[in-house]
Coordinates of C-alpha atoms in Angstrom, one line a residue:
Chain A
X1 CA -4.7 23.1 17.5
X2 CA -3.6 20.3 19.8
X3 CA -5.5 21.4 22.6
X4 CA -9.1 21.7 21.0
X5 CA -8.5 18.3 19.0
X6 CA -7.9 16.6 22.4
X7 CA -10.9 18.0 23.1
X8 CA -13.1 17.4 20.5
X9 CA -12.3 13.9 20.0
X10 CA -12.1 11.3 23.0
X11 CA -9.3 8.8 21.0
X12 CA -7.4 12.2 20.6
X13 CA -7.8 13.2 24.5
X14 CA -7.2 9.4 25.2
X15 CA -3.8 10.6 23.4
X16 CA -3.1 13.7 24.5
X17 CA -3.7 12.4 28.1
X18 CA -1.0 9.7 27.2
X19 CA 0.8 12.5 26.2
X20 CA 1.2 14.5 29.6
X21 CA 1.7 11.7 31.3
X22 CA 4.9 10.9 29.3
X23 CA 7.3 12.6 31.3
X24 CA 5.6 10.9 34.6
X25 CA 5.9 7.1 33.5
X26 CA 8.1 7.2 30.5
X27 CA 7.4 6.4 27.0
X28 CA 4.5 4.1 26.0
X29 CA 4.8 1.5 24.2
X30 CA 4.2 1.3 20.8
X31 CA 1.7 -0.1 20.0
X32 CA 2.6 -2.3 17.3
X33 CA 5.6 -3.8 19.6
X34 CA 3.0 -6.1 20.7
X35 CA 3.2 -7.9 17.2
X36 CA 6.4 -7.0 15.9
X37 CA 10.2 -6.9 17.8
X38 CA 13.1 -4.6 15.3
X39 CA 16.6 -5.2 15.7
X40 CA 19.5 -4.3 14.3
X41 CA 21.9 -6.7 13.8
X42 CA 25.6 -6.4 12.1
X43 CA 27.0 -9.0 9.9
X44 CA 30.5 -8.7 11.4
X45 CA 32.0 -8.1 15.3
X46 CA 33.8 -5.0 14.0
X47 CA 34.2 -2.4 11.6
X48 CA 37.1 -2.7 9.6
X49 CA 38.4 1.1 8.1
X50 CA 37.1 1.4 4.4
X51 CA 35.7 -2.1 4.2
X52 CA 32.0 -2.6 3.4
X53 CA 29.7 -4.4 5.7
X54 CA 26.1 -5.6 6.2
X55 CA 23.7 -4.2 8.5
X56 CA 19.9 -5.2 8.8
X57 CA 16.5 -4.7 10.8
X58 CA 15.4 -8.1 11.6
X59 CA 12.0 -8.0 11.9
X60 CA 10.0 -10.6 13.9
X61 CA 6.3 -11.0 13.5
X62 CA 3.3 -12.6 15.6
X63 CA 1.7 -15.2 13.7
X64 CA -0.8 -13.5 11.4
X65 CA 0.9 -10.8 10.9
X66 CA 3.0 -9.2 8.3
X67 CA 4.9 -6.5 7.2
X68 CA 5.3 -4.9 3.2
X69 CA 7.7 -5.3 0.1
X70 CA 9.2 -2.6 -1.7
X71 CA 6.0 -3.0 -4.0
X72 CA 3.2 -3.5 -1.2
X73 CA 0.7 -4.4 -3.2
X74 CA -2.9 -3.3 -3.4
X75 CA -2.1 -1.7 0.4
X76 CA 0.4 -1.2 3.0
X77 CA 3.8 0.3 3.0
X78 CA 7.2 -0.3 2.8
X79 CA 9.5 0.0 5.4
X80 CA 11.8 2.7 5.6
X81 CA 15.1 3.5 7.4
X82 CA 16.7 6.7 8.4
X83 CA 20.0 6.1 9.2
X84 CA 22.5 7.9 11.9
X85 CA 25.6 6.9 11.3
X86 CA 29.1 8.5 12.5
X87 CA 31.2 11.0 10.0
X88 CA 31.9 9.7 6.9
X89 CA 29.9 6.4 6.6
X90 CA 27.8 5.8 3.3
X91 CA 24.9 3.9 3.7
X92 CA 22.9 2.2 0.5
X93 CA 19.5 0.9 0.0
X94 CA 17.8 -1.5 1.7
X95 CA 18.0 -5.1 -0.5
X96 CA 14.7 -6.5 -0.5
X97 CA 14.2 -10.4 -0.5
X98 CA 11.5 -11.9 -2.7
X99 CA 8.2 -11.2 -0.9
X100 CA 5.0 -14.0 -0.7
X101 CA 1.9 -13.0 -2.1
X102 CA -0.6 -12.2 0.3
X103 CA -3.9 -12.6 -0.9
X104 CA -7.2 -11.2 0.1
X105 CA -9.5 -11.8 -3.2
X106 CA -10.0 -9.6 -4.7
X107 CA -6.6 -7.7 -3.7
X108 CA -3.6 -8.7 -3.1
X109 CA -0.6 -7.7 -1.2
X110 CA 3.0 -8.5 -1.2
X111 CA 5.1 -8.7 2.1
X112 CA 6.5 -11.0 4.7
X113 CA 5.2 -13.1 7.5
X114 CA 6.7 -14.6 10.6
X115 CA 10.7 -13.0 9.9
X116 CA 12.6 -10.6 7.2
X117 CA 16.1 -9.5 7.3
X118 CA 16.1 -5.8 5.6
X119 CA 20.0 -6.0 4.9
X120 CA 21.9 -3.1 3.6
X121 CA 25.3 -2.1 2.9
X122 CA 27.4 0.1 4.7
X123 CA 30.8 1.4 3.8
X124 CA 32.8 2.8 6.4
X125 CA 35.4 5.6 6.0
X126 CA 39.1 4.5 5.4
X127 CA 40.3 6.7 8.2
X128 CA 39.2 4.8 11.2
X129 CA 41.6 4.4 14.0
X130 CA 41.5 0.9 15.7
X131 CA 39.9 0.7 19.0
X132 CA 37.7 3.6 18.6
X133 CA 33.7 2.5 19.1
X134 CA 31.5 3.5 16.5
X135 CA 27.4 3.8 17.4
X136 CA 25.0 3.2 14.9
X137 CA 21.8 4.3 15.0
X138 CA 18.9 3.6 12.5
X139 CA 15.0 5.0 12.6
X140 CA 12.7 2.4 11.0
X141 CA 9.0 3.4 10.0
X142 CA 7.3 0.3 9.3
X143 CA 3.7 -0.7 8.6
X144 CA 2.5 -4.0 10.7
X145 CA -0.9 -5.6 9.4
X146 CA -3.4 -8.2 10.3
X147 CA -7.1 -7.4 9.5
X148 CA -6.2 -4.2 11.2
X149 CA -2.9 -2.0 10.5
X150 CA -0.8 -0.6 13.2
X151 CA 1.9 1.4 12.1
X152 CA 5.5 1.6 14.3
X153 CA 8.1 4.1 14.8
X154 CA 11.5 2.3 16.6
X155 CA 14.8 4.0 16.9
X156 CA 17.2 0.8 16.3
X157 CA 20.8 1.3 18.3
X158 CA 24.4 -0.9 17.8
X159 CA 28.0 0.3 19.4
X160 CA 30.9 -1.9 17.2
X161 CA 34.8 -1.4 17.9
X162 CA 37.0 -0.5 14.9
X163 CA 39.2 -3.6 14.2
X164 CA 41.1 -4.1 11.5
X165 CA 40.3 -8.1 10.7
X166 CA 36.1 -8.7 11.6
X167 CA 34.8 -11.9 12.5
X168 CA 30.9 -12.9 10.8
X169 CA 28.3 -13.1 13.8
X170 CA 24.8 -13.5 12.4
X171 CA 26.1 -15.4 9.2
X172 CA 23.2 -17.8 8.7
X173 CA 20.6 -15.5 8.8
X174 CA 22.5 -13.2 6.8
X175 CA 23.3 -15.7 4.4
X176 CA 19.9 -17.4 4.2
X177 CA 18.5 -13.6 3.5
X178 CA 21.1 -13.7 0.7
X179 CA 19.8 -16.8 -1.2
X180 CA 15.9 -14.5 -1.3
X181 CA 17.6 -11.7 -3.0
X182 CA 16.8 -11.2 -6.7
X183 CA 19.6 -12.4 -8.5
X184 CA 20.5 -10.8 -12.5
X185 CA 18.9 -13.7 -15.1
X186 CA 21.5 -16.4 -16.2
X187 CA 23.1 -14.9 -19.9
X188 CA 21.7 -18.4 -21.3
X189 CA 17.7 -17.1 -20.6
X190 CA 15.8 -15.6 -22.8
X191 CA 13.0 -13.5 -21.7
X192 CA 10.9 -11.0 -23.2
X193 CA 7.5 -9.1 -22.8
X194 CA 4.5 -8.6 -25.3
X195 CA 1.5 -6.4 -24.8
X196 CA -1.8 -8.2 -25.9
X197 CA -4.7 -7.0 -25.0
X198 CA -5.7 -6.5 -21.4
X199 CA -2.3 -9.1 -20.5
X200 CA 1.1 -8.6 -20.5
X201 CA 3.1 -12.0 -21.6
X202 CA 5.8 -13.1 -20.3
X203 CA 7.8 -15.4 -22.7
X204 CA 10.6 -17.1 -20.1
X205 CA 12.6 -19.4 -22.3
X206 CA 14.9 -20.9 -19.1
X207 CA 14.2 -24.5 -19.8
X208 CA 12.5 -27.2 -18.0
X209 CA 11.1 -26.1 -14.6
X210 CA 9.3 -28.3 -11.8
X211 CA 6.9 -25.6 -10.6
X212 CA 5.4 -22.5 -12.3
X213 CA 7.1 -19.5 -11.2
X214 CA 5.6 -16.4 -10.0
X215 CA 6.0 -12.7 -11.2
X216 CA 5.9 -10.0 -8.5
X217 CA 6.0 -6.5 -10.3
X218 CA 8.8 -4.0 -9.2
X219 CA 6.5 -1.0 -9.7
X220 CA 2.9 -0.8 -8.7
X221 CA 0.2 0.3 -10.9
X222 CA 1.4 -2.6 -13.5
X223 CA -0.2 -5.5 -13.0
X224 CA -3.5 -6.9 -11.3
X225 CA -1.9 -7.8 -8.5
X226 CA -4.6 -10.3 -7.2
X227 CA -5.0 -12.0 -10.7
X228 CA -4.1 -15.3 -11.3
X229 CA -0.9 -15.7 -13.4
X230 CA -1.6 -18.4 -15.6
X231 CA 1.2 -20.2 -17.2
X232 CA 1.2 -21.8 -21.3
X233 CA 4.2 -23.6 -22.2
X234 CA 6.1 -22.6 -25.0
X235 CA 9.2 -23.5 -27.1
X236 CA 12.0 -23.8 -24.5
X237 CA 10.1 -22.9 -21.5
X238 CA 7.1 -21.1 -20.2
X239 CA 4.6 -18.0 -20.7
X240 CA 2.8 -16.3 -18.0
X241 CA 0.0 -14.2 -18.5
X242 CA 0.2 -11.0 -16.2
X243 CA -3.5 -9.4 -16.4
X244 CA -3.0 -5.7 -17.0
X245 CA -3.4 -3.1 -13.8
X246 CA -6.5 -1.3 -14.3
X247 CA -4.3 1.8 -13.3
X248 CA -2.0 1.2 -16.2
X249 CA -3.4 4.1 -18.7
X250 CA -0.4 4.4 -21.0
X251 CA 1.2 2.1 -22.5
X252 CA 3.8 0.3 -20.1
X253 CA 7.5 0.2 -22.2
X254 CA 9.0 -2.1 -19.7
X255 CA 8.1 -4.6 -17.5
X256 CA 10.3 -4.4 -13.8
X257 CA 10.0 -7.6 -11.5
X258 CA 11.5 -10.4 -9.8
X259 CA 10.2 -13.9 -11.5
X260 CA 10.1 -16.7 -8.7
X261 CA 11.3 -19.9 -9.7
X262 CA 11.3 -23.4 -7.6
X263 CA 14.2 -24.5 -7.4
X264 CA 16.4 -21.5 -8.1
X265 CA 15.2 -18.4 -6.1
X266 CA 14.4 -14.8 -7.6
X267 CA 16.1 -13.0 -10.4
X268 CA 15.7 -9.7 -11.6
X269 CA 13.8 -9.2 -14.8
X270 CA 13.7 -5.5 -16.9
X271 CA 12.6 -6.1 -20.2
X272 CA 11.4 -4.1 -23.1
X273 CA 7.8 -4.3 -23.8
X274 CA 6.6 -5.5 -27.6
X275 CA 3.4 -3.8 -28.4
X276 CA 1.2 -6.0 -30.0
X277 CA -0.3 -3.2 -32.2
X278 CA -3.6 -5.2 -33.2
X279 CA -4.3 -6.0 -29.9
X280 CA -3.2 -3.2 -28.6
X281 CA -6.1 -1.1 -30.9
X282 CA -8.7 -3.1 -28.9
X283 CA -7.9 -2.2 -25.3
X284 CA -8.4 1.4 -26.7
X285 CA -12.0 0.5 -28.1
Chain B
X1 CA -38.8 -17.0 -1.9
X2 CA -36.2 -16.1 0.7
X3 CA -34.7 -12.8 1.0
X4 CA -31.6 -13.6 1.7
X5 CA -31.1 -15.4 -1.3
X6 CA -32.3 -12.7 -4.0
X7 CA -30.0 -10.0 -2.3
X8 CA -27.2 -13.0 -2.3
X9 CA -27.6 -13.2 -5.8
X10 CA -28.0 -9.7 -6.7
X11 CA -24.6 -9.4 -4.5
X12 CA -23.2 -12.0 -6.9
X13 CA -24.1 -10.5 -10.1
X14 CA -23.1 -7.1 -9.3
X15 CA -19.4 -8.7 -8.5
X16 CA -19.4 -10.6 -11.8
X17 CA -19.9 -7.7 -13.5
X18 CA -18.0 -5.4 -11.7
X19 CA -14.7 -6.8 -13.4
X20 CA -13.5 -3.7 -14.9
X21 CA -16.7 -2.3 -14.1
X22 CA -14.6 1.4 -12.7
X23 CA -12.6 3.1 -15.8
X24 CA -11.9 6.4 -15.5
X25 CA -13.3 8.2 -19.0
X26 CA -16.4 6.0 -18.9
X27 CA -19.3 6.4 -16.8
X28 CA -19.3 5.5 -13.7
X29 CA -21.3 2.5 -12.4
X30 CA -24.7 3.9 -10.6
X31 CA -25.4 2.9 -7.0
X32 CA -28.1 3.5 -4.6
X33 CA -27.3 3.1 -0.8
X34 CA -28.5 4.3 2.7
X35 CA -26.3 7.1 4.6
X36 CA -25.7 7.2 8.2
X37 CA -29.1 9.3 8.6
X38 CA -31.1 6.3 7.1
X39 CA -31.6 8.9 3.6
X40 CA -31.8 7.1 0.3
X41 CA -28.8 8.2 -2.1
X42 CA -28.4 7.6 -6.3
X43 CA -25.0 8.5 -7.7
X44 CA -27.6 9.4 -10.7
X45 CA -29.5 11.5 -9.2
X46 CA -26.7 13.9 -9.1
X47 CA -26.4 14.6 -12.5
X48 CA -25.2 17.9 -13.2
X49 CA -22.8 17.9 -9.9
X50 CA -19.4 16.7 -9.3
X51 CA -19.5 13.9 -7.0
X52 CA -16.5 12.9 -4.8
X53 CA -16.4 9.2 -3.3
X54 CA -14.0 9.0 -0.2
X55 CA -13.5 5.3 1.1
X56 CA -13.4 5.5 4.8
X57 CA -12.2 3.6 8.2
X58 CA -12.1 5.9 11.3
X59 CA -9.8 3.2 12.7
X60 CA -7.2 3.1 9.9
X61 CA -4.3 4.7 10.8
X62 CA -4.0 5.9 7.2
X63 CA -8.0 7.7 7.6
X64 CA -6.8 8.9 11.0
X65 CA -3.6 11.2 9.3
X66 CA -6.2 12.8 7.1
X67 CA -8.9 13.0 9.8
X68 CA -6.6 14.2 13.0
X69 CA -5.2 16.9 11.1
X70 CA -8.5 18.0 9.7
X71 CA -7.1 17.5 5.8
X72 CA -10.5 15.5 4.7
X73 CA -12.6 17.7 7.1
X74 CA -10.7 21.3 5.1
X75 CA -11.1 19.1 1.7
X76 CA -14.8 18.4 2.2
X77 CA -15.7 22.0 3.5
X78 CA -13.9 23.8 0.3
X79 CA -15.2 21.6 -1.8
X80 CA -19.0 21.3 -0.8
X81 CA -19.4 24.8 -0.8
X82 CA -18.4 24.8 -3.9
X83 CA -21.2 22.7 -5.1
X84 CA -19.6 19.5 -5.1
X85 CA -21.3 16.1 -3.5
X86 CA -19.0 14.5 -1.2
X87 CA -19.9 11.0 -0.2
X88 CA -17.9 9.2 2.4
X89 CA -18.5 5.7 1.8
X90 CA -18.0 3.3 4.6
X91 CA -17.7 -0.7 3.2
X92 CA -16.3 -2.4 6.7
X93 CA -18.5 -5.1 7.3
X94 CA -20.0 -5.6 10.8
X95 CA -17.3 -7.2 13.4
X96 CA -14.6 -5.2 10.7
X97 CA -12.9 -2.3 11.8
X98 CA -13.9 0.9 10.8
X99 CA -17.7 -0.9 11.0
X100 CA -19.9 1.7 12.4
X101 CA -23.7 2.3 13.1
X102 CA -25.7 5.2 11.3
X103 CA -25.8 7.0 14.7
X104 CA -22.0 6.3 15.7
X105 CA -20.8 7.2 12.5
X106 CA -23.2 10.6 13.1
X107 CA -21.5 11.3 16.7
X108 CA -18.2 10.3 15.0
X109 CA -18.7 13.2 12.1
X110 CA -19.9 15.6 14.6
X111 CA -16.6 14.7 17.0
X112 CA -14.5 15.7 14.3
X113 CA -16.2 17.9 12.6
X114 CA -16.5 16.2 9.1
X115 CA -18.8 17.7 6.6
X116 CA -20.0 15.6 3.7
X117 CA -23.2 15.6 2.1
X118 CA -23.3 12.2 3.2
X119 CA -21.9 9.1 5.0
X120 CA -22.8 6.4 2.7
X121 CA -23.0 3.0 5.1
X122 CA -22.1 0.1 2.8
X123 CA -21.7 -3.1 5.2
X124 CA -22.2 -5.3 2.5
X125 CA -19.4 -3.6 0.4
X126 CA -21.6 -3.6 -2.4
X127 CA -20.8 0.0 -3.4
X128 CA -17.1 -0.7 -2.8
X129 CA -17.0 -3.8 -5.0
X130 CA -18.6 -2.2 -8.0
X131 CA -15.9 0.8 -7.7
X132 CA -13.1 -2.2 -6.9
X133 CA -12.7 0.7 -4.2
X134 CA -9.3 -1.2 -2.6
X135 CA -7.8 1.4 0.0
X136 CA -9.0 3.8 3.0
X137 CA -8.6 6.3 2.2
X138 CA -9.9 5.8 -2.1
X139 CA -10.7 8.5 -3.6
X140 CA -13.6 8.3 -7.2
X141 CA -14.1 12.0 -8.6
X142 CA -17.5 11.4 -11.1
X143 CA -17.7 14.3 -13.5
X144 CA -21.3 16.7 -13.8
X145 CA -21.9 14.1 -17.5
X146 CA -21.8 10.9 -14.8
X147 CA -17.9 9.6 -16.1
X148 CA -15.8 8.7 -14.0
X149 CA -12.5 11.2 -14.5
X150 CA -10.4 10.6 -11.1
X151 CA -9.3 7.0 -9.1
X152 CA -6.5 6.4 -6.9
X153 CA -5.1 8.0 -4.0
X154 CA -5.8 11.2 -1.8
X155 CA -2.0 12.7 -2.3
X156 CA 1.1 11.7 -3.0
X157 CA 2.5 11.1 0.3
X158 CA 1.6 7.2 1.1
X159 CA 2.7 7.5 5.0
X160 CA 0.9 7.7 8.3
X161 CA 2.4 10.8 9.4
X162 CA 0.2 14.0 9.6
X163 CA 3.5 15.6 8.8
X164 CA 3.8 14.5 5.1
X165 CA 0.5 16.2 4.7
X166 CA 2.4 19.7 4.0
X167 CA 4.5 19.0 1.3
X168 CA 2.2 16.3 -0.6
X169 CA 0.2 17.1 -3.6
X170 CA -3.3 16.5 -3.7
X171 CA -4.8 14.6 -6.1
X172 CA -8.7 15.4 -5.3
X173 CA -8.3 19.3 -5.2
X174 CA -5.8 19.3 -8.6
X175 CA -8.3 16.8 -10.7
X176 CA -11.0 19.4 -9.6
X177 CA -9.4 22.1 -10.0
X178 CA -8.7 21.6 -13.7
X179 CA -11.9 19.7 -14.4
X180 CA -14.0 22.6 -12.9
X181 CA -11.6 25.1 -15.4
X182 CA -12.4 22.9 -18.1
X183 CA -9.0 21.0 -18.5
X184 CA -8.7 17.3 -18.7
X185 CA -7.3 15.9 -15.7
X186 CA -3.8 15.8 -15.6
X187 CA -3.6 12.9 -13.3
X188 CA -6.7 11.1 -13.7
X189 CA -5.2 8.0 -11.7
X190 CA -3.3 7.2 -8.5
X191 CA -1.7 3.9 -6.5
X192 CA -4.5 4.4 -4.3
X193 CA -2.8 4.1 -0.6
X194 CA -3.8 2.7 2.9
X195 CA -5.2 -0.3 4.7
X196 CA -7.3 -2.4 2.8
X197 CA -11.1 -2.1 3.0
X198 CA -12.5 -4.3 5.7
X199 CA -15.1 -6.1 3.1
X200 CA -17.4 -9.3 4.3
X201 CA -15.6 -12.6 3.9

């Protein structure tokens, strides 16, 4: 199979050729590392036994590029990690910040430019003696984009001691990746959903705001992600009007997202979804 | 009165009224275009057959999983034996990737052995804008009665990796599968996965 592809196809001999030179020159690069660098950074100096701590793959871009959301968008991918970690460690999910839009009409994606912390929580087991070192290993699968897409493999590596008090190393950037994670919605909002037509609305009732805040949908196939989210004010705050995703064939019950504010950051919406039934009749012609 | 301007215009009004233009359960939007052998093709004119639209990019590394492991290729040989049409449609305009020539895109068919009826070339993206086609690979299933009865992605497995290809369910084969038994489509729509077409500015 290998052999008559690399025939049949000069890009694939171009590879395969790569290929057998491999153990001559060592591994190529990738070729996304010309536009992206991956590390993997720890929160803390140490690992402290049974204590949880932050890892994360900082990702660096090249000006024009950018990497995916949890929710790319109209196309791309997220980022995924595979992580090796020692005996006993638990590892959750990766805790995305609020993405920018990234429009190209008529699509849209959502991702990152220039820098993204991917942080995620690790708890260690209790048992861990003090001075033993602990490796940490993670596989990241990423997707890199400009007009073109390139996507990138890296194997990520990080030796910390067990300690039992930790010092913070990469606090800032840890902590300004905090303030972009989707927060739960203040108890005093109130927020709910209505299906009308070929929009969904948005009723936020959180008071006065300076700018119009934007909607980015947890779970694709929702909304048009590209459409403009036009925002009517109503009693105690503001409506937006999400244009229905042409893929959305049933009726949605709830709408998932994180609504943008300025100032404030990203919270966490999951609301139920009214069903205008009227309306709702004439999207079924 | 200048060319340029008429086709500019018929460019124009196509988009305006492509809004919506692609639903699956309603006819699909008709299209004439050239293919890679400089042939005329209708979508109407093949009335009777189903016809599959595969939005391509040899230079998308999303394409290039289905194409270096010979999926598409195995996909368009069952299928077009079968009787099906199978139009690759190509919407990367010129200086785009994935922009090819009539005769590259031929040599690049007959490099990896690809078989559809035709390569539709599309620089313009005037095919893909009236099917909002938004990924390479998009895949359009249009039904023998001209509707529309499948949009979205190729499988289930939205990664680069040949590897995935395996264990991933797809989407093309199962909608006609059960359209050719006479079933409705069980999954008549998709997140459509992969770079984004190249389009004009």
């Amino acid at each position: 199979m290998l052999n008559r592809s690399c025939i049949r196809w000069p890009g694939v001999f171009f590879a395969c050729a790569v290929w057998l030179v491999i153990p001559v020159f060592g591994f190529p690069k990738n070729p996304a590392d010309e536009h992206v660098q991956l590390e993997l950074i720890s929160e803390q100096n140490a690992v402290v036994p049974g204590k949880e701590l932050w890892f994360g793959i900082r990702i660096d871009l090249q000006d024009g590029w950018h990497t995916y959301w949890t929710n790319p968008g109209d196309s791309g991918e997220a980022a995924r990690i595979d992580w090796h970690l020692p005996a006993g460690y638990e590892a959750g999910a990766i805790q995305w910040p609020y993405p920018e839009r990234l429009s190209t009409p008529p699509f849209a994606d959502y991702g990152y430019q220039h820098q993204v912390l991917l942080m995620v929580p690790v708890r260690p087991p209790a048992g861990l003696k003090e001075g033993q070192t602990q490796k940490i290993g993670a596989l990241v699968r990423y997707l890199v984009c400009r007009e073109v897409c390139i996507p990138g493999r890296k194997e990520l590596e990080l030796s910390l001691p067990v300690q039992t008090h930790a010092a913070s190393e990469s606090r800032e950037l840890f902590e300004a990746t905090r303030s972009r994670l989707p927060r739960p919605v203040p108890p005093s909002w109130r927020i709910s959903a209505t299906s009308r037509g070929d929009e969904f609305l948005l009723n936020l009732r959180i008071g006065k705001l300076d700018k119009e805040p934007e909607f980015f949908p947890l779970e694709a196939e929702q909304i048009e992600n590209a459409a403009p989210q036009e925002a009517t004010a109503i009693p105690g705050g503001i409506r937006l009007h999400l244009k229905k995703s042409k893929y959305l064939l049933k009726p949605a019950s709830r709408l998932k997202g994180v609504i943008v504010i300025s100032p404030g950051g990203g919270y966490l919406l999951d609301v139920p979804v009214l069903q205008s039934g009227r309306d709702y009749t004439q999207t079924r012609h | 009165m200048n060319r340029n301007l008429i086709h500019g215009l018929m460019v124009t009004l196509l988009l305006i009224s492509s809004a919506y233009a692609v639903k699956v359960g309603e006819p699909a939007p008709d299209f004439q275009a050239t293919d890679s052998n400089g042939q005329m093709h209708k979508l109407s004119s093949e009335h009777g057959k189903f016809v599959v639209l595969e939005w391509h990019n040899n230079g998308c590394p999303y394409t290039r999983k289905h194409y270096e492991s010979g999926n598409m290729q195995r996909l368009q040989k069952d299928w077009t034996s079968k009787g099906v049409v199978w139009f690759t449609v190509i919407s990367s305009a010129p200086g785009q990737q994935g922009y090819v020539t009539g005769q590259q895109e031929n040599e690049y068919l007959k490099q990896m052995n690809a078989s559809p009826t035709a390569a539709v070339l599309d620089p313009q993206g005037e095919v893909g804008r009236l099917y909002s086609a938004k990924t390479t690979p998009h895949m359009f299933i249009i039904n023998p009665a001209g509707v529309l009865i499948y949009d979205g992605a190729i499988d289930d497995k939205a990664t680069t990796e040949q590897a995935d290809i395996a264990g991933a369910k797809n989407y093309v084969s199962q909608a006609l599968e059960e359209a050719a038994a006479g079933k409705p489509v069980g999954m008549p729509t998709s997140r459509p996965y992969g770079c984004s077409v190249k389009y004009a500015h």
